């Protein structure tokens, strides 16, 4: 996925774009590598947003309403400001959905996980609510996110910013010494984050042995959760983020963001919450599940062959193999991207309309409840969990909109995926266009002699692309870039290389 850090703007319209990669001379092979920067025309992703109907601005009246919003459940909250919660997000982020604190409890652990209480601000009859149904979720264009909510809400009043009191849905988990859930509960609370941390800083602190006290146990709990009974059977994708950054020279580069271990540990807390919410909803027979069926027939065999072609020697269990892959390397990133084909067919289920379905990528029932600033359905699913734990009826406004929520998420999830792919394709075509006729080193993932076509992975820059010709699968070979069409967002290579 091509994405700028959440809550930041990269301003690509105003600058040049560059991609660091290794290339050879014109018409030559890549056996002699030279470090170069690729400069291309300025990238502007606004046309992509317009093409697919992604709204990038809010009407003045929506901004005005957002600025007036206050906590409508202020008198229904537990005072939990004594819990030293911290947020962990990409550097510069302001739309902070989650805050965490982990404590040792006997031989086990207590995990506190605060989620921004967006429902406290969004009234059922408000313009903000209708706007959120139009958008469904934040779409992360590389130059600027097309937000679900106005900045007055998503980056201010509802965001779990540090050193200010904020309304939240506070989850409390009791875990045993193996990291398995003994008890889970969610309630409305008033919380106070004591620090806004970023992944680079947290990883550096952990490596030095000086983690923030609130998350000193995060690696320990994260590893236990990765080994938990359900998670062992899951396909856990660790696809590195590819993002646009400005360098010291004022140009822009496409870079692979390192996948720090603390990212995976932090993700386990979010997964823990979604799994607990999903199980809670299934037992109550109401709520919303995020679902994903098993891999299509033959998809696992095709994937195993492709990763062998990438040079890996996998064991019989795909999930265990993926856990060992270094996703920060070009080949590791390609393996993770190829594994995404095993997890197609995701959707949402309203439990009052359909039977529960498991999420194959998680290993059990799962619900989206941890990112209400960025996804519509989290606001509604959280409300169901709050009602279940409090022993009260689900609010009428949730019941009335349940089917509409599911349809909106289906529509906008497909849109977000389409826009992600279009932005990546545009970036690749724009960056590679000056290099038509040059040769690149590639690995052949799939070859079809009858069609005279192949699918290849170019190592640098890391690109999965079609290729004319039918080189042997698994072969490392030079290919020629013969086509880079910015208008159609397409690139194509040919074998053998000139």
Coordinates of C-alpha atoms in Angstrom, one line a residue:
X1 CA 0.0 0.0 0.0
X2 CA 1.2 3.5 -0.7
X3 CA 0.4 5.7 2.2
X4 CA 1.7 8.8 3.9
X5 CA 2.0 8.5 7.7
X6 CA -1.4 8.9 9.3
X7 CA -2.2 12.5 10.0
X8 CA 0.5 14.0 7.9
X9 CA 0.7 15.7 4.6
X10 CA 3.5 15.2 2.1
X11 CA 2.6 18.0 -0.3
X12 CA 3.6 16.1 -3.5
X13 CA 1.9 18.6 -5.8
X14 CA 4.6 21.2 -5.0
X15 CA 7.7 19.0 -5.4
X16 CA 9.6 16.5 -7.5
X17 CA 9.4 12.9 -6.8
X18 CA 12.3 10.4 -6.4
X19 CA 12.7 6.8 -5.7
X20 CA 16.0 5.4 -4.4
X21 CA 17.0 2.2 -6.3
X22 CA 19.9 0.6 -8.0
X23 CA 20.1 0.6 -11.7
X24 CA 22.5 0.0 -14.6
X25 CA 23.3 2.0 -17.7
X26 CA 21.0 2.4 -20.6
X27 CA 20.4 -0.9 -22.3
X28 CA 22.8 -2.7 -20.0
X29 CA 22.2 -5.3 -17.4
X30 CA 22.1 -4.8 -13.6
X31 CA 25.3 -6.8 -13.0
X32 CA 27.0 -3.6 -12.4
X33 CA 25.1 -1.7 -9.8
X34 CA 25.1 2.0 -9.3
X35 CA 23.3 3.9 -6.5
X36 CA 21.0 6.4 -8.1
X37 CA 17.9 8.4 -7.5
X38 CA 15.1 8.4 -9.9
X39 CA 13.5 11.8 -10.5
X40 CA 10.2 12.1 -12.2
X41 CA 7.5 14.6 -12.8
X42 CA 5.6 15.9 -9.7
X43 CA 3.1 13.4 -8.4
X44 CA -0.5 14.6 -7.8
X45 CA -3.0 12.1 -6.5
X46 CA -6.0 14.5 -6.5
X47 CA -7.0 13.3 -10.0
X48 CA -7.1 9.7 -8.7
X49 CA -9.4 10.9 -5.9
X50 CA -11.7 12.6 -8.4
X51 CA -11.7 9.7 -10.7
X52 CA -13.0 7.3 -8.0
X53 CA -15.2 9.9 -6.3
X54 CA -13.2 10.1 -3.1
X55 CA -14.3 13.2 -1.2
X56 CA -11.2 15.1 0.1
X57 CA -12.8 18.2 1.7
X58 CA -15.7 18.9 4.0
X59 CA -18.4 21.5 3.6
X60 CA -18.0 24.6 5.8
X61 CA -21.2 23.7 7.7
X62 CA -19.7 20.3 8.6
X63 CA -16.5 21.9 9.9
X64 CA -18.6 24.3 11.9
X65 CA -20.7 21.5 13.4
X66 CA -17.6 19.5 14.3
X67 CA -16.1 22.5 16.1
X68 CA -19.2 22.6 18.4
X69 CA -19.4 19.0 19.3
X70 CA -19.0 17.9 23.0
X71 CA -19.1 14.7 25.0
X72 CA -22.8 13.7 25.2
X73 CA -22.0 10.9 27.7
X74 CA -19.9 13.0 30.1
X75 CA -21.9 12.1 33.2
X76 CA -21.8 8.3 32.4
X77 CA -18.0 7.8 32.6
X78 CA -15.7 6.0 35.0
X79 CA -12.8 8.3 36.0
X80 CA -9.8 6.4 34.7
X81 CA -7.3 9.2 34.5
X82 CA -5.1 7.5 37.0
X83 CA -4.1 4.8 34.4
X84 CA -0.9 6.0 32.7
X85 CA -1.9 5.3 29.1
X86 CA 0.3 6.0 26.1
X87 CA -0.3 6.1 22.3
X88 CA 1.9 4.4 19.7
X89 CA 1.5 5.7 16.2
X90 CA 3.6 6.7 13.2
X91 CA 5.5 9.9 13.9
X92 CA 3.5 13.1 13.5
X93 CA 0.1 11.4 13.7
X94 CA -2.7 13.3 15.3
X95 CA -5.7 11.0 14.7
X96 CA -5.0 8.8 17.7
X97 CA -7.5 6.0 18.1
X98 CA -5.9 3.9 20.8
X99 CA -3.9 4.2 24.0
X100 CA -2.4 1.3 26.0
X101 CA -1.1 0.5 29.4
X102 CA 0.0 -3.0 30.5
X103 CA 0.6 -4.1 34.1
X104 CA 1.7 -7.3 35.7
X105 CA -1.1 -9.0 37.7
X106 CA 0.0 -12.0 39.8
X107 CA 1.4 -14.5 37.3
X108 CA -0.6 -12.8 34.5
X109 CA -1.3 -9.4 33.1
X110 CA -3.8 -6.6 33.0
X111 CA -4.1 -4.8 29.7
X112 CA -5.9 -1.4 29.5
X113 CA -6.8 -0.3 26.0
X114 CA -8.6 2.9 25.5
X115 CA -10.4 3.6 22.2
X116 CA -11.5 7.0 21.1
X117 CA -15.2 7.4 21.9
X118 CA -16.4 8.9 18.6
X119 CA -20.0 8.1 19.3
X120 CA -19.9 10.5 22.2
X121 CA -19.6 13.3 19.7
X122 CA -21.6 12.1 16.7
X123 CA -25.3 12.5 17.3
X124 CA -27.7 10.2 15.3
X125 CA -29.3 13.2 13.5
X126 CA -26.2 15.2 12.8
X127 CA -24.6 16.2 9.6
X128 CA -21.4 14.6 10.8
X129 CA -23.1 11.2 10.9
X130 CA -24.5 11.5 7.4
X131 CA -21.0 12.6 6.1
X132 CA -19.5 9.6 7.8
X133 CA -21.9 7.3 6.0
X134 CA -21.0 8.9 2.7
X135 CA -17.2 8.3 3.3
X136 CA -17.3 5.1 5.3
X137 CA -13.6 5.2 6.2
X138 CA -10.5 7.3 5.8
X139 CA -8.8 6.7 2.4
X140 CA -5.1 7.2 2.7
X141 CA -3.9 8.9 -0.5
X142 CA -0.2 9.4 -0.5
X143 CA -0.3 13.2 -0.5
X144 CA -3.1 13.7 2.0
X145 CA -5.7 11.4 3.6
X146 CA -9.4 11.7 2.6
X147 CA -10.6 11.7 6.2
X148 CA -13.7 10.0 7.6
X149 CA -14.2 12.9 10.0
X150 CA -13.3 16.6 10.0
X151 CA -10.0 17.5 11.6
X152 CA -11.8 19.3 14.5
X153 CA -13.0 15.8 15.6
X154 CA -10.4 13.3 14.3
X155 CA -7.3 15.3 15.2
X156 CA -8.6 17.3 18.2
X157 CA -11.7 16.7 20.3
X158 CA -12.0 12.9 19.9
X159 CA -8.3 12.1 19.4
X160 CA -6.5 10.6 22.4
X161 CA -3.9 13.4 22.4
X162 CA -1.4 13.5 25.3
X163 CA -1.8 15.6 28.4
X164 CA -5.5 16.3 28.0
X165 CA -8.6 14.5 29.3
X166 CA -10.5 12.5 26.7
X167 CA -13.6 10.4 26.5
X168 CA -12.9 6.8 25.6
X169 CA -14.3 3.3 25.5
X170 CA -11.9 1.6 28.0
X171 CA -11.2 -2.1 27.5
X172 CA -9.8 -4.1 30.5
X173 CA -8.3 -7.5 29.8
X174 CA -7.1 -10.0 32.4
X175 CA -4.6 -12.4 30.8
X176 CA -3.1 -15.5 32.3
X177 CA 0.6 -16.4 32.3
X178 CA 0.2 -17.7 28.7
X179 CA -1.4 -14.5 27.4
X180 CA -4.8 -16.2 27.1
X181 CA -7.9 -14.1 27.9
X182 CA -9.4 -14.8 31.3
X183 CA -11.7 -11.8 31.3
X184 CA -12.6 -8.9 29.0
X185 CA -14.8 -5.8 29.8
X186 CA -15.4 -2.5 28.1
X187 CA -16.9 0.7 29.7
X188 CA -17.1 4.4 29.0
X189 CA -14.4 6.2 30.8
X190 CA -12.5 9.5 31.1
X191 CA -8.8 8.9 30.3
X192 CA -5.6 10.9 30.2
X193 CA -2.7 9.9 27.9
X194 CA 0.6 10.7 29.4
X195 CA 2.7 10.4 26.2
X196 CA 2.4 10.3 22.4
X197 CA 5.0 7.7 21.3
X198 CA 6.1 6.7 17.8
X199 CA 7.2 3.3 16.5
X200 CA 10.8 4.3 15.8
X201 CA 11.3 5.8 19.3
X202 CA 9.6 2.9 21.0
X203 CA 11.7 0.3 19.2
X204 CA 14.9 2.3 20.0
X205 CA 13.8 2.5 23.7
X206 CA 13.2 -1.3 23.8
X207 CA 16.5 -2.0 22.1
X208 CA 18.2 0.1 24.8
X209 CA 16.4 -1.7 27.5
X210 CA 14.6 1.6 28.5
X211 CA 11.0 1.3 27.4
X212 CA 8.3 3.6 28.7
X213 CA 7.0 2.0 32.0
X214 CA 3.4 1.8 30.6
X215 CA 4.5 -0.5 27.8
X216 CA 7.6 -2.2 29.3
X217 CA 5.6 -5.5 29.1
X218 CA 4.4 -5.0 25.6
X219 CA 7.1 -7.2 24.0
X220 CA 6.4 -9.9 26.5
X221 CA 2.6 -9.9 26.1
X222 CA 2.9 -9.4 22.3
X223 CA 5.0 -12.6 22.0
X224 CA 2.6 -14.5 24.1
X225 CA -0.3 -13.4 22.1
X226 CA 1.5 -14.3 18.8
X227 CA 1.8 -17.8 20.3
X228 CA -1.7 -18.0 21.6
X229 CA -4.0 -21.0 20.7
X230 CA -5.9 -19.2 18.0
X231 CA -3.2 -16.9 16.7
X232 CA -0.9 -19.9 16.0
X233 CA -3.3 -21.0 13.2
X234 CA -3.7 -17.6 11.6
X235 CA -2.1 -16.2 8.5
X236 CA -0.5 -13.0 9.9
X237 CA 0.6 -10.7 7.1
X238 CA 3.3 -8.1 8.0
X239 CA 3.2 -6.1 4.8
X240 CA 5.7 -3.1 5.1
X241 CA 4.2 0.3 4.5
X242 CA 5.5 2.0 1.4
X243 CA 5.3 5.7 1.9
X244 CA 6.2 9.0 0.4
X245 CA 8.7 11.2 2.3
X246 CA 10.5 14.4 1.6
X247 CA 14.3 14.3 1.6
X248 CA 16.8 16.9 2.7
X249 CA 17.0 18.2 -0.8
X250 CA 13.3 19.0 -1.0
X251 CA 12.5 16.1 -3.3
X252 CA 10.2 13.2 -2.6
X253 CA 11.1 9.5 -2.4
X254 CA 9.2 6.3 -2.1
X255 CA 10.6 4.3 0.8
X256 CA 9.8 1.0 2.5
X257 CA 9.1 1.8 6.1
X258 CA 10.8 -0.7 8.4
X259 CA 8.5 -3.2 10.1
X260 CA 9.7 -2.9 13.7
X261 CA 8.9 -5.8 16.1
X262 CA 7.0 -3.4 18.4
X263 CA 4.6 -2.8 15.5
X264 CA 3.7 -6.4 15.6
X265 CA 3.4 -6.5 19.4
X266 CA 1.2 -3.4 19.3
X267 CA -0.9 -5.0 16.6
X268 CA -1.5 -8.0 18.9
X269 CA -3.2 -5.7 21.4
X270 CA -5.5 -4.4 18.7
X271 CA -6.1 -8.0 17.5
X272 CA -6.8 -9.1 21.1
X273 CA -9.4 -6.4 21.4
X274 CA -11.1 -7.3 18.1
X275 CA -11.1 -11.0 18.9
X276 CA -12.6 -10.4 22.3
X277 CA -15.2 -8.1 20.8
X278 CA -16.1 -10.7 18.1
X279 CA -16.5 -13.5 20.7
X280 CA -18.6 -11.3 22.9
X281 CA -20.9 -10.4 20.0
X282 CA -21.3 -14.0 18.9
X283 CA -22.2 -15.2 22.4
X284 CA -24.8 -12.4 22.6
X285 CA -26.1 -13.0 19.1
X286 CA -25.8 -9.4 18.0
X287 CA -23.2 -7.0 16.6
X288 CA -20.9 -6.9 13.6
X289 CA -18.1 -9.3 12.5
X290 CA -15.3 -8.7 10.1
X291 CA -15.1 -12.0 8.1
X292 CA -12.7 -13.7 5.8
X293 CA -13.1 -17.1 4.2
X294 CA -10.4 -19.7 3.6
X295 CA -8.1 -19.4 0.7
X296 CA -9.6 -20.3 -2.7
X297 CA -9.0 -23.8 -4.1
X298 CA -5.4 -24.0 -5.4
X299 CA -4.4 -20.6 -4.0
X300 CA -2.2 -22.1 -1.3
X301 CA -0.4 -24.4 -3.8
X302 CA 0.2 -21.4 -6.2
X303 CA 1.5 -19.3 -3.3
X304 CA 3.9 -22.0 -2.1
X305 CA 5.3 -22.3 -5.6
X306 CA 5.7 -18.5 -6.0
X307 CA 7.6 -18.2 -2.7
X308 CA 9.9 -21.1 -3.7
X309 CA 10.5 -19.1 -6.8
X310 CA 11.5 -16.2 -4.6
X311 CA 14.1 -18.3 -3.0
X312 CA 12.4 -19.4 0.2
X313 CA 12.1 -22.9 1.6
X314 CA 8.7 -23.0 3.3
X315 CA 7.5 -25.7 5.6
X316 CA 4.0 -27.2 5.4
X317 CA 2.3 -24.5 7.6
X318 CA 2.0 -21.2 5.7
X319 CA 1.2 -19.2 8.9
X320 CA 4.4 -20.4 10.6
X321 CA 6.4 -19.8 7.5
X322 CA 5.2 -16.2 7.2
X323 CA 6.1 -15.5 10.8
X324 CA 9.8 -16.2 9.9
X325 CA 9.9 -14.0 6.8
X326 CA 11.9 -10.7 7.1
X327 CA 9.3 -8.4 5.6
X328 CA 11.8 -5.5 5.4
X329 CA 13.7 -7.2 2.5
X330 CA 12.5 -6.8 -1.1
X331 CA 11.9 -10.6 -1.4
X332 CA 10.2 -10.7 2.0
X333 CA 8.0 -7.8 1.1
X334 CA 7.1 -9.7 -2.2
X335 CA 6.2 -12.8 -0.2
X336 CA 3.9 -10.8 2.0
X337 CA 2.3 -9.1 -0.9
X338 CA 1.7 -12.4 -2.7
X339 CA 0.2 -13.9 0.5
X340 CA -2.5 -11.3 0.3
X341 CA -4.1 -13.4 -2.4
X342 CA -4.8 -16.0 0.3
X343 CA -6.9 -13.5 2.2
X344 CA -9.4 -12.3 -0.4
X345 CA -13.1 -12.2 0.0
X346 CA -13.3 -10.2 3.3
X347 CA -16.5 -8.7 4.4
X348 CA -18.8 -7.8 7.2
X349 CA -21.7 -9.6 8.9
X350 CA -24.6 -8.2 10.9
X351 CA -25.2 -11.0 13.4
X352 CA -28.9 -10.3 13.6
X353 CA -29.1 -11.0 9.9
X354 CA -26.6 -13.8 9.3
X355 CA -24.8 -16.6 11.0
X356 CA -21.3 -15.9 12.5
X357 CA -18.3 -16.5 10.3
X358 CA -14.6 -16.7 11.4
X359 CA -11.8 -14.5 10.0
X360 CA -9.3 -16.8 8.4
X361 CA -6.5 -14.3 8.8
X362 CA -7.1 -14.0 12.5
X363 CA -8.0 -17.5 13.5
X364 CA -11.4 -16.8 15.1
X365 CA -14.3 -14.4 15.4
X366 CA -13.2 -10.8 14.9
X367 CA -14.8 -7.4 15.0
X368 CA -13.5 -3.9 14.0
X369 CA -13.6 -1.9 17.2
X370 CA -10.2 -0.2 17.6
X371 CA -10.2 2.6 14.9
X372 CA -13.4 4.6 15.1
X373 CA -11.7 7.8 14.0
X374 CA -10.9 6.0 10.7
X375 CA -13.7 3.4 10.2
X376 CA -17.4 3.9 10.5
X377 CA -18.3 0.4 11.7
X378 CA -16.0 0.6 14.8
X379 CA -18.3 3.3 16.2
X380 CA -21.3 1.0 15.9
X381 CA -19.6 -2.3 17.0
X382 CA -18.1 -0.6 20.1
X383 CA -21.6 0.5 21.1
X384 CA -22.8 -3.1 20.9
X385 CA -20.0 -4.2 23.2
X386 CA -20.6 -1.4 25.7
X387 CA -24.3 -2.5 25.8
X388 CA -23.4 -6.2 26.3
X389 CA -21.0 -5.4 29.2
X390 CA -23.4 -3.0 30.8
X391 CA -26.4 -5.4 30.4
X392 CA -28.4 -2.8 28.6
X393 CA -30.2 -2.8 25.2
X394 CA -28.3 -1.8 22.1
X395 CA -29.2 1.8 21.4
X396 CA -31.9 2.3 18.8
X397 CA -29.7 4.4 16.6
X398 CA -27.3 1.4 16.2
X399 CA -30.2 -1.0 15.5
X400 CA -31.7 1.3 12.9
X401 CA -28.5 1.8 10.9
X402 CA -27.0 -1.8 11.3
X403 CA -27.6 -2.9 7.7
X404 CA -26.7 0.4 6.3
X405 CA -23.4 0.3 8.2
X406 CA -22.5 -3.1 6.7
X407 CA -23.3 -2.0 3.1
X408 CA -21.4 1.2 3.6
X409 CA -18.3 -0.7 4.8
X410 CA -18.5 -3.1 1.9
X411 CA -18.7 -0.3 -0.7
X412 CA -16.0 1.8 0.8
X413 CA -13.6 -1.0 1.5
X414 CA -13.6 -1.9 -2.1
X415 CA -13.2 1.7 -3.0
X416 CA -10.2 2.1 -0.7
X417 CA -8.5 -1.0 -2.1
X418 CA -9.0 0.3 -5.7
X419 CA -7.6 3.7 -4.8
X420 CA -4.6 2.1 -3.0
X421 CA -3.8 0.1 -6.1
X422 CA -4.3 3.0 -8.5
X423 CA -2.0 5.2 -6.4
X424 CA 0.7 2.5 -6.3
X425 CA 0.4 1.9 -10.1
X426 CA 0.6 5.7 -10.8
X427 CA 3.7 6.0 -8.7
X428 CA 5.4 3.0 -10.4
X429 CA 4.5 4.2 -13.9
X430 CA 5.6 7.8 -13.2
X431 CA 8.9 6.8 -11.6
X432 CA 9.8 4.2 -14.2
X433 CA 8.8 6.2 -17.3
X434 CA 12.2 7.8 -17.8
X435 CA 13.8 4.3 -17.7
X436 CA 11.9 2.7 -20.6
X437 CA 14.6 0.6 -22.5
X438 CA 16.6 0.0 -19.4
X439 CA 17.2 -3.5 -17.9
X440 CA 16.3 -4.6 -14.4
X441 CA 17.0 -7.7 -12.4
X442 CA 13.9 -9.8 -11.7
X443 CA 12.7 -13.1 -10.3
X444 CA 10.1 -15.0 -12.3
X445 CA 7.1 -15.9 -10.1
X446 CA 4.9 -17.4 -12.7
X447 CA 5.3 -18.3 -16.3
X448 CA 2.7 -19.2 -19.0
X449 CA 4.4 -20.5 -22.1
X450 CA 1.1 -20.9 -24.0
X451 CA 0.1 -17.2 -23.4
X452 CA 3.7 -16.1 -23.8
X453 CA 3.5 -14.1 -20.6
X454 CA 5.0 -14.2 -17.1
X455 CA 4.6 -12.4 -13.8
X456 CA 7.8 -11.1 -12.3
X457 CA 9.2 -9.4 -9.2
X458 CA 11.7 -6.6 -9.9
X459 CA 14.0 -6.4 -6.9
X460 CA 14.8 -2.7 -7.1
X461 CA 12.6 -0.8 -7.2
X462 CA 10.3 -3.5 -5.6
X463 CA 7.7 -4.0 -8.3
X464 CA 5.4 -6.9 -9.2
X465 CA 4.6 -6.6 -12.9
X466 CA 3.6 -8.5 -16.0
X467 CA 6.3 -9.5 -18.5
X468 CA 6.2 -10.6 -22.1
X469 CA 7.9 -13.9 -22.8
X470 CA 8.0 -17.1 -20.8
X471 CA 11.2 -17.4 -18.8
X472 CA 11.5 -20.4 -16.4
X473 CA 9.8 -20.0 -13.1
X474 CA 12.1 -19.3 -10.2
X475 CA 14.8 -17.9 -12.6
X476 CA 16.7 -14.8 -11.8
X477 CA 17.1 -12.9 -15.0
X478 CA 17.4 -9.5 -16.6
X479 CA 14.2 -8.0 -18.1
X480 CA 13.7 -4.8 -20.2
X481 CA 11.2 -2.2 -19.2
X482 CA 9.2 -1.7 -22.5
X483 CA 6.2 0.2 -21.3
X484 CA 5.4 2.8 -18.6
X485 CA 2.1 4.5 -19.3
X486 CA 1.3 7.1 -16.7
X487 CA -2.2 7.8 -18.1
X488 CA -3.3 4.2 -17.8
X489 CA -1.1 3.6 -14.7
X490 CA 0.6 0.5 -16.3
X491 CA 4.1 -0.8 -16.6
X492 CA 5.3 -3.9 -18.5
X493 CA 8.6 -5.7 -19.0
X494 CA 9.9 -8.1 -21.6
X495 CA 12.2 -11.1 -21.6
X496 CA 14.8 -11.7 -22.8
X497 CA 16.3 -8.4 -22.1
X498 CA 17.8 -6.4 -24.9

